[in-house]
């Protein structure tokens, strides 16, 4: 591409020599911070109320339909949020207990979903007689679930 055209049209991403660096900030979480329940945390984008900082004041309050799949999604989200929290608060015993409870609930939910609707992951054996991973319905096909 023509170098003059790049400079003229602003296509080059060069910063001026005196450009300041960005300094991101994430609030530090105290031990045992207030938490949303898993479904609300999924909608808000965080399980922790203190980290719920809506962009430009816009708040997501849409509810997801209550289905086995959305329940697993919320539990998986909460499980990951708790894991991230425990990365920086490894001695918070209440958080560890909640994390383990979410692990158990998530595992039981996955097995129940597997029994009722079919495998969620190809690593869960569905059918010893053959490879059934490609069998319908897929989890996002609402009419089949």
Phi, psi and omega in degrees: 000148183294125182299319179298322180294319179301311181295319183293318184270000177076027182279344181276142183259041180275139176267149173295156184300332183260016182293131179284154176277150176281144178239098179288153179222128173240125181302140177286136180267130174287168176295144179050058179286158176298140183235150169279160169288160191304316182297318180290322177301320178299317180291319184279344178090003176202148176277341188258123183299325181291342178260002181279089182242088185301138179290123179052034176076003180277127183244131177271112179244009180295138178264142173274147176298146181276105178225163176303323180292317179291329176294318177295322179298315180295318179294319177297320177296313180297321179298317179292320178299317180293323177297318178295320177298316182292339175300330182248353181225056189295343182261006178281099186294324179294320178294321178295320178296318178295319178301313180294323177295317176298322178301313181296314181297317180296314180299313179297320177296320178297316180294321178293319177297319179301317180291316186280322191238346184114174186291139176274330180232151180286350179278350177266117182297128181254322188212117181286346182277344182185187180265102187259006184303325184275358180291146177285160355272154173279155184305328183273358177273093188299327183294331181272346183253000000 
